[in-house]
Tab-separated table of C-alpha atoms and ligand atoms in Angstrom:
chain	number	residue	atom	x	y	z
A	3	MET	CA	-52.699	35.729	183.483
A	4	THR	CA	-49.190	36.894	184.066
A	5	LEU	CA	-47.692	39.218	181.726
A	6	THR	CA	-43.957	39.350	180.507
A	7	ALA	CA	-42.562	42.246	182.088
A	8	LEU	CA	-41.439	44.472	178.634
A	9	ASN	CA	-38.521	46.657	178.637
A	10	LEU	CA	-40.060	49.603	176.547
A	11	GLN	CA	-38.297	52.743	176.331
A	12	ALA	CA	-40.131	55.843	175.635
A	13	PRO	CA	-39.318	58.196	173.725
A	14	VAL	CA	-37.678	55.478	171.382
A	15	ASP	CA	-34.104	55.476	171.785
A	16	THR	CA	-32.590	57.252	168.335
A	17	ASN	CA	-29.683	54.624	168.541
A	18	HIS	CA	-32.281	51.965	167.718
A	19	THR	CA	-33.602	53.521	164.628
A	20	ALA	CA	-30.670	54.429	162.844
A	21	ALA	CA	-29.455	52.124	160.337
A	22	GLY	CA	-26.595	49.868	161.344
A	23	PHE	CA	-25.479	48.534	164.493
A	24	PRO	CA	-26.931	48.024	167.009
A	25	THR	CA	-30.165	47.932	164.948
A	26	GLN	CA	-28.683	45.513	162.350
A	27	ARG	CA	-26.944	42.545	163.442
A	28	LEU	CA	-26.453	40.132	160.678
A	29	ARG	CA	-25.267	37.332	162.736
A	30	ARG	CA	-29.045	36.916	163.670
A	31	LEU	CA	-29.742	34.800	160.450
A	32	ARG	CA	-26.427	32.924	161.025
A	33	ARG	CA	-27.292	31.399	164.523
A	34	THR	CA	-28.609	27.909	163.256
A	35	GLU	CA	-28.175	25.587	160.363
A	36	ASN	CA	-31.715	25.836	159.692
A	37	LEU	CA	-31.691	29.579	159.696
A	38	ARG	CA	-28.444	29.544	157.518
A	39	ARG	CA	-30.346	27.297	155.079
A	40	MET	CA	-33.311	29.387	154.779
A	41	VAL	CA	-31.288	32.543	153.329
A	42	ARG	CA	-28.686	30.466	151.448
A	43	GLU	CA	-28.139	32.436	148.033
A	44	THR	CA	-26.185	29.716	146.162
A	45	THR	CA	-26.714	25.879	146.364
A	46	LEU	CA	-25.222	22.962	144.479
A	47	SER	CA	-26.999	20.307	143.299
A	48	ALA	CA	-26.163	17.179	140.886
A	49	ASP	CA	-28.129	18.821	138.197
A	50	ASP	CA	-25.384	21.526	137.842
A	51	PHE	CA	-22.677	19.085	136.735
A	52	ILE	CA	-21.137	17.517	133.163
A	53	TYR	CA	-18.897	14.665	134.234
A	54	PRO	CA	-15.645	14.283	131.871
A	55	LEU	CA	-15.004	10.623	130.767
A	56	PHE	CA	-11.671	9.428	128.961
A	57	VAL	CA	-12.327	6.790	126.435
A	58	VAL	CA	-9.772	4.257	125.369
A	59	HIS	CA	-9.632	1.477	122.588
A	60	GLY	CA	-9.459	-2.047	124.091
A	61	THR	CA	-11.314	-4.253	126.337
A	62	ASN	CA	-11.884	-4.480	130.039
A	63	VAL	CA	-10.044	-1.178	130.685
A	64	ARG	CA	-10.545	0.752	133.983
A	65	ARG	CA	-7.273	2.389	134.425
A	66	GLU	CA	-7.046	4.980	137.068
A	67	ILE	CA	-5.285	8.646	135.802
A	68	ALA	CA	-2.351	8.825	138.013
A	69	SER	CA	-2.395	12.626	138.602
A	70	MET	CA	-6.323	12.671	138.590
A	71	PRO	CA	-7.252	9.879	141.091
A	72	GLY	CA	-10.563	8.716	141.278
A	73	ASN	CA	-10.678	9.376	137.481
A	74	PHE	CA	-10.221	6.608	134.866
A	75	HIS	CA	-9.365	5.548	131.410
A	76	TRP	CA	-12.257	3.468	130.247
A	77	SER	CA	-12.758	0.979	127.179
A	78	VAL	CA	-16.047	1.115	125.594
A	79	ASP	CA	-17.346	-2.237	126.720
A	80	LYS	CA	-16.934	-0.696	130.419
A	81	LEU	CA	-18.902	2.136	129.749
A	82	ALA	CA	-22.736	1.039	129.855
A	83	ALA	CA	-22.141	0.331	133.469
A	84	GLU	CA	-20.213	3.576	134.377
A	85	ALA	CA	-23.083	5.579	132.711
A	86	GLU	CA	-25.543	3.841	134.691
A	87	SER	CA	-23.549	4.845	137.892
A	88	ILE	CA	-23.303	8.663	136.758
A	89	ALA	CA	-26.850	8.706	135.802
A	90	SER	CA	-27.954	7.045	139.374
A	91	LEU	CA	-26.350	9.924	141.135
A	92	GLY	CA	-28.465	12.167	139.502
A	93	ILE	CA	-25.704	13.853	137.084
A	94	PRO	CA	-27.403	14.870	133.975
A	95	ALA	CA	-24.374	14.735	131.291
A	96	VAL	CA	-21.010	13.526	130.345
A	97	ILE	CA	-18.313	14.881	128.304
A	98	LEU	CA	-16.147	12.371	126.192
A	99	PHE	CA	-12.584	12.857	125.478
A	100	GLY	CA	-11.064	10.043	123.233
A	101	LEU	CA	-7.604	8.670	122.939
A	102	PRO	CA	-7.159	7.317	119.339
A	103	ALA	CA	-5.550	3.846	118.138
A	104	SER	CA	-2.986	6.089	116.247
A	105	LYS	CA	-2.262	9.594	115.434
A	106	ASP	CA	-1.530	11.554	112.073
A	107	GLU	CA	-1.171	15.037	110.957
A	108	TRP	CA	-4.762	15.436	110.297
A	109	GLY	CA	-6.265	13.875	113.232
A	110	SER	CA	-8.313	11.251	111.091
A	111	GLU	CA	-9.661	9.044	113.865
A	112	ASP	CA	-11.480	12.166	115.074
A	113	TYR	CA	-13.872	11.944	112.283
A	114	ALA	CA	-14.002	8.543	111.543
A	115	ASP	CA	-17.318	6.370	112.018
A	116	ASP	CA	-15.502	4.038	114.367
A	117	GLY	CA	-13.480	6.540	116.133
A	118	ILE	CA	-13.283	6.019	119.606
A	119	VAL	CA	-15.468	8.872	120.798
A	120	GLN	CA	-18.064	8.198	118.282
A	121	GLU	CA	-18.045	4.138	119.546
A	122	ALA	CA	-18.360	5.430	123.088
A	123	ALA	CA	-21.173	7.987	122.186
A	124	ARG	CA	-23.281	5.017	120.730
A	125	ALA	CA	-22.539	2.574	123.772
A	126	ILE	CA	-23.422	5.079	126.161
A	127	LYS	CA	-27.010	6.371	124.520
A	128	GLN	CA	-27.681	2.736	124.088
A	129	ALA	CA	-27.221	1.761	127.673
A	130	VAL	CA	-28.810	5.202	129.150
A	131	PRO	CA	-30.630	6.939	126.306
A	132	ASP	CA	-31.501	9.968	128.927
A	133	LEU	CA	-27.874	10.911	129.817
A	134	VAL	CA	-26.688	13.736	127.870
A	135	VAL	CA	-23.886	13.278	125.970
A	136	VAL	CA	-21.457	16.180	125.129
A	137	THR	CA	-18.302	15.789	123.000
A	138	ASP	CA	-15.239	17.605	122.952
A	139	VAL	CA	-14.600	19.119	119.126
A	140	CYS	CA	-10.823	19.661	118.735
A	141	LEU	CA	-8.055	17.821	116.845
A	142	CYS	CA	-5.197	17.909	119.560
A	143	GLU	CA	-5.929	14.335	121.038
A	144	TYR	CA	-5.679	13.005	117.395
A	145	THR	CA	-2.885	14.902	115.544
A	146	SER	CA	0.493	13.670	115.559
A	147	HIS	CA	2.035	17.150	116.492
A	148	GLY	CA	-0.499	17.454	119.168
A	149	HIS	CA	-2.065	21.082	118.043
A	150	CYS	CA	-5.755	21.808	118.141
A	151	GLY	CA	-5.622	22.514	114.415
A	152	ILE	CA	-4.034	21.679	110.865
A	153	VAL	CA	-0.370	22.723	111.073
A	154	ARG	CA	1.447	24.249	107.912
A	155	HIS	CA	4.967	25.835	108.029
A	156	GLY	CA	4.886	25.341	111.992
A	157	ASP	CA	1.708	27.331	112.070
A	158	VAL	CA	-1.894	26.267	113.213
A	159	GLN	CA	-4.115	27.082	110.042
A	160	ASN	CA	-7.347	28.692	111.039
A	161	ASP	CA	-9.571	28.431	108.212
A	162	GLU	CA	-8.471	25.027	106.937
A	163	THR	CA	-9.095	23.506	110.495
A	164	LEU	CA	-12.564	24.620	110.468
A	165	GLU	CA	-13.459	22.284	107.574
A	166	TYR	CA	-11.996	19.630	109.852
A	167	TYR	CA	-14.041	20.844	113.055
A	168	GLN	CA	-17.290	20.673	110.797
A	169	ARG	CA	-16.315	16.809	109.896
A	170	VAL	CA	-15.914	15.944	113.577
A	171	ALA	CA	-18.792	17.934	114.648
A	172	VAL	CA	-21.223	16.174	112.199
A	173	SER	CA	-19.540	12.733	113.076
A	174	HIS	CA	-20.140	13.155	116.538
A	175	ALA	CA	-23.733	14.133	116.167
A	176	ALA	CA	-24.244	10.939	113.796
A	177	ALA	CA	-22.811	8.870	116.524
A	178	GLY	CA	-25.461	10.153	118.782
A	179	ALA	CA	-23.785	13.129	120.643
A	180	ASP	CA	-26.525	15.506	122.220
A	181	ILE	CA	-24.403	18.418	122.434
A	182	VAL	CA	-21.303	19.458	120.753
A	183	ALA	CA	-18.331	21.400	122.520
A	184	PRO	CA	-15.850	22.986	120.227
A	185	SER	CA	-12.639	23.817	122.324
A	186	GLY	CA	-9.908	24.598	119.759
A	187	MET	CA	-10.201	28.292	119.700
A	188	MET	CA	-10.181	28.945	116.221
A	189	ASP	CA	-11.938	31.949	114.910
A	190	GLY	CA	-15.236	31.324	113.297
A	191	GLN	CA	-15.381	27.670	114.459
A	192	VAL	CA	-18.751	28.133	116.205
A	193	GLY	CA	-20.301	29.485	112.905
A	194	ALA	CA	-18.581	26.733	110.903
A	195	ILE	CA	-19.942	23.942	112.920
A	196	ARG	CA	-23.539	25.494	113.514
A	197	GLN	CA	-23.599	25.471	109.476
A	198	ALA	CA	-22.095	22.223	108.850
A	199	LEU	CA	-24.754	20.690	111.718
A	200	ASP	CA	-27.722	22.645	110.064
A	201	LEU	CA	-26.853	21.499	106.579
A	202	ASN	CA	-26.438	17.823	107.795
A	203	GLY	CA	-29.814	17.116	109.560
A	204	PHE	CA	-28.642	18.277	112.858
A	205	LYS	CA	-30.404	21.585	113.109
A	206	ASN	CA	-31.342	20.775	116.935
A	207	THR	CA	-28.190	19.828	118.280
A	208	PRO	CA	-26.823	22.280	120.564
A	209	ILE	CA	-23.282	23.964	120.559
A	210	LEU	CA	-21.462	24.545	124.122
A	211	ALA	CA	-18.961	26.799	122.985
A	212	TYR	CA	-15.550	26.991	124.752
A	213	ALA	CA	-15.730	31.004	124.254
A	214	ALA	CA	-13.035	32.191	126.620
A	215	LYS	CA	-10.693	29.316	126.673
A	216	PHE	CA	-7.208	30.496	128.288
A	217	ALA	CA	-3.601	29.360	127.535
A	218	SER	CA	-3.380	27.785	131.042
A	219	ALA	CA	-0.878	25.557	132.957
A	220	PHE	CA	-3.782	24.235	134.775
A	221	TYR	CA	-4.376	21.482	131.872
A	222	GLY	CA	-1.418	19.656	132.607
A	223	PRO	CA	-2.715	16.643	133.970
A	224	PHE	CA	-5.581	16.439	131.372
A	225	ARG	CA	-2.821	16.661	128.732
A	226	GLU	CA	-1.061	13.685	130.149
A	227	ALA	CA	-4.343	11.573	130.816
A	228	ALA	CA	-5.520	12.701	127.050
A	229	ASP	CA	-1.858	12.268	125.548
A	230	SER	CA	-2.346	15.553	123.769
A	231	PRO	CA	0.346	17.790	124.619
A	232	PRO	CA	1.751	19.956	122.031
A	233	GLN	CA	5.006	18.356	120.545
A	234	PHE	CA	6.537	21.721	119.604
A	235	GLY	CA	5.684	25.372	120.830
A	236	ASN	CA	2.694	26.042	122.762
A	237	ARG	CA	-0.941	27.207	122.471
A	238	LYS	CA	-0.535	30.662	123.142
A	239	ALA	CA	-1.388	31.609	119.350
A	240	TYR	CA	-5.086	30.379	119.533
A	241	GLN	CA	-5.802	29.967	123.151
A	242	MET	CA	-6.277	33.456	125.240
A	243	ASP	CA	-3.942	35.254	127.575
A	244	PRO	CA	-4.627	34.970	131.236
A	245	ALA	CA	-4.159	38.378	131.585
A	246	ASN	CA	-6.928	39.650	129.379
A	247	ALA	CA	-10.710	39.765	130.651
A	248	ARG	CA	-12.351	42.455	128.031
A	249	GLU	CA	-10.949	39.998	125.055
A	250	ALA	CA	-12.717	37.189	126.907
A	251	LEU	CA	-16.250	39.133	126.665
A	252	ARG	CA	-15.796	39.783	122.985
A	253	GLU	CA	-14.964	36.043	122.540
A	254	VAL	CA	-18.329	35.329	124.136
A	255	GLU	CA	-20.165	38.068	121.973
A	256	LEU	CA	-18.833	36.416	118.813
A	257	ASP	CA	-19.500	32.907	119.820
A	258	LEU	CA	-23.224	33.939	120.582
A	259	ALA	CA	-23.355	35.900	117.524
A	260	GLU	CA	-22.205	32.832	115.622
A	261	GLY	CA	-24.816	30.763	117.186
A	262	ALA	CA	-23.610	29.248	120.348
A	263	ASP	CA	-26.425	27.856	122.626
A	264	MET	CA	-24.177	28.054	125.605
A	265	VAL	CA	-20.654	29.422	126.321
A	266	MET	CA	-17.880	28.015	128.737
A	267	ILE	CA	-15.403	29.752	130.459
A	268	LYS	CA	-12.234	27.776	131.319
A	269	PRO	CA	-10.567	27.186	133.488
A	270	ALA	CA	-12.777	28.291	136.436
A	271	LEU	CA	-11.061	29.283	139.506
A	272	PRO	CA	-8.421	31.637	138.137
A	273	TYR	CA	-11.442	33.199	136.053
A	274	LEU	CA	-14.226	33.748	138.276
A	275	ASP	CA	-14.148	37.379	137.316
A	276	ILE	CA	-14.514	36.597	133.749
A	277	ILE	CA	-17.557	34.241	134.688
A	278	ARG	CA	-19.064	37.139	136.590
A	279	GLN	CA	-18.840	39.737	134.045
A	280	THR	CA	-20.174	37.083	131.464
A	281	ARG	CA	-23.027	36.932	133.586
A	282	ASP	CA	-23.604	40.399	134.099
A	283	ARG	CA	-23.511	40.909	130.360
A	284	PHE	CA	-25.088	37.928	128.509
A	285	ASP	CA	-28.252	35.822	129.255
A	286	ALA	CA	-27.101	32.578	127.573
A	287	PRO	CA	-26.417	29.641	129.895
A	288	ILE	CA	-22.718	29.795	131.254
A	289	ALA	CA	-20.956	26.950	131.919
A	290	ALA	CA	-17.370	26.941	133.630
A	291	TYR	CA	-14.566	24.278	133.445
A	292	ASN	CA	-13.163	23.224	136.894
A	293	VAL	CA	-10.206	21.664	134.852
A	294	SER	CA	-7.825	19.037	135.595
A	295	GLY	CA	-5.105	20.938	137.406
A	296	GLU	CA	-7.649	22.631	139.771
A	297	TYR	CA	-8.770	18.987	140.771
A	298	ALA	CA	-5.268	17.657	140.956
A	299	MET	CA	-4.127	20.346	143.516
A	300	VAL	CA	-7.452	19.593	145.661
A	301	LYS	CA	-6.839	15.560	145.469
A	302	ALA	CA	-2.973	16.097	146.311
A	303	ALA	CA	-3.638	18.449	149.399
A	304	GLY	CA	-6.565	16.259	150.607
A	305	ARG	CA	-4.450	13.163	150.417
A	306	ASN	CA	-1.540	14.804	152.256
A	307	GLY	CA	-4.042	15.794	155.079
A	308	TRP	CA	-3.272	19.443	154.488
A	309	ILE	CA	-6.939	20.303	153.771
A	310	ASP	CA	-10.261	18.676	154.285
A	311	GLU	CA	-11.184	17.475	150.524
A	312	GLN	CA	-14.797	17.357	150.792
A	313	LYS	CA	-15.277	20.902	152.421
A	314	VAL	CA	-12.722	22.532	150.038
A	315	THR	CA	-14.246	20.847	147.050
A	316	LEU	CA	-17.835	22.116	148.195
A	317	GLU	CA	-16.518	25.669	148.842
A	318	LEU	CA	-14.846	26.162	145.496
A	319	LEU	CA	-17.782	24.479	143.433
A	320	THR	CA	-19.924	26.973	145.393
A	321	GLY	CA	-17.622	29.824	144.596
A	322	ILE	CA	-17.828	28.962	140.864
A	323	LYS	CA	-21.479	28.938	140.866
A	324	ARG	CA	-21.872	32.142	142.856
A	325	ALA	CA	-19.654	33.654	140.425
A	326	GLY	CA	-22.321	33.264	137.802
A	327	ALA	CA	-21.644	29.538	136.405
A	328	ASP	CA	-25.150	27.311	135.512
A	329	ILE	CA	-23.181	24.406	134.592
A	330	ILE	CA	-20.134	23.079	135.900
A	331	LEU	CA	-17.787	20.630	134.186
A	332	SER	CA	-15.988	18.819	136.954
A	333	TYR	CA	-13.945	15.726	137.893
A	334	HIS	CA	-15.355	16.099	141.275
A	335	ALA	CA	-18.871	15.691	139.996
A	336	LYS	CA	-19.467	12.277	141.055
A	337	ASP	CA	-18.416	12.619	144.599
A	338	VAL	CA	-20.096	15.511	144.839
A	339	ALA	CA	-23.461	13.925	144.109
A	340	ARG	CA	-22.618	11.154	146.502
A	341	TRP	CA	-22.041	14.015	149.346
A	342	LEU	CA	-25.039	15.888	148.449
A	343	LYS	CA	-27.545	12.778	148.122
A	344	PRO	CA	-29.968	12.498	151.053
A	345	ILE	CA	-29.078	9.108	152.882
B	77	PBG	C1	-8.551	20.509	124.231
B	77	PBG	C2	-9.172	20.451	125.670
B	77	PBG	C3	-8.242	20.459	126.809
B	77	PBG	C4	-8.961	20.550	127.838
B	77	PBG	C5	-10.280	20.199	127.238
B	77	PBG	N1	-10.192	19.890	126.019
B	77	PBG	C6	-6.776	20.575	126.540
B	77	PBG	C7	-5.770	21.886	126.120
B	77	PBG	O1	-6.539	22.650	125.782
B	77	PBG	O2	-4.800	21.645	125.800
B	77	PBG	C8	-8.713	20.397	129.325
B	77	PBG	C9	-9.391	20.243	130.230
B	77	PBG	C10	-8.621	19.953	131.613
B	77	PBG	O3	-7.546	20.090	131.823
B	77	PBG	O4	-9.395	19.128	132.399
B	77	PBG	N2	-9.197	19.272	123.642
């Protein structure tokens, strides 16, 4: 029997018992891919995502959105196949945004039985009953002035708008929406919607509150896709000032007190600190919206060959999850689910 010669030192070298280098070498666990996989703290999965869909009137429409390549305007007749493709990738949920046939001051199509989102929700639930349908509860895509609430004397009226959100939420739930997501940033919107759902037979319909939604320039491509830019002024009198973190935590606290089941931070990348602070302070599920402008930048740079789109996308989504998000709304969701799928 041969023994391996050991290099033992007696007495033990105190350099090797002290904390830190050379005792500690963090590179030991980075040496191979399998070692790295074993100690990975954050992993992405198709389970994490909600995929946004833009729905339009008409038939046989599948029109690519110029500033959001890979995302489309869909007519209702095309949704069954698209819903099946999303579900087959393992993505559990979609969020619907609708472009109405016509707009008026009160956003009437938003709470019409045959409104575009109502028709879309029905079509998806019929085709793929298990796919979770989330609807965005807001007026901006439906109003002629493009604001998220009722406008009087050039001002968005908070309390009057709440009644409209109640109608929209109940109408979406009646059409089959599994979760409603109020995004208008009116004070009291979560409580008003909770009350309306409870009184109208939808006490089990959860609310995903856009709790801390910032007045962001990153919504640009979405507003083009959803035809929803404000026709005068801006949204700074209701969406949050990007400079404020403590106020974001107050928004989250109030929405949870009003009955929100989940809270959302939006946008995601410039607000990772808000996601982290929300995670540290509250135990409710947190969603982060990786918004249209964040998506468009990655796509544009990728197409120019300036960045590796796949690697950058996976890195930034991992960052959002590491910051504390449980759920990510992202236009990258289908691509990511494909990349993560074992072949
Ligand atoms: C409002 C709403 C907006 C987005 C989601 N819901 C636009 C806005 O507040 O102007 C933006 C999402 C994105 O940029 O991807 N209905």
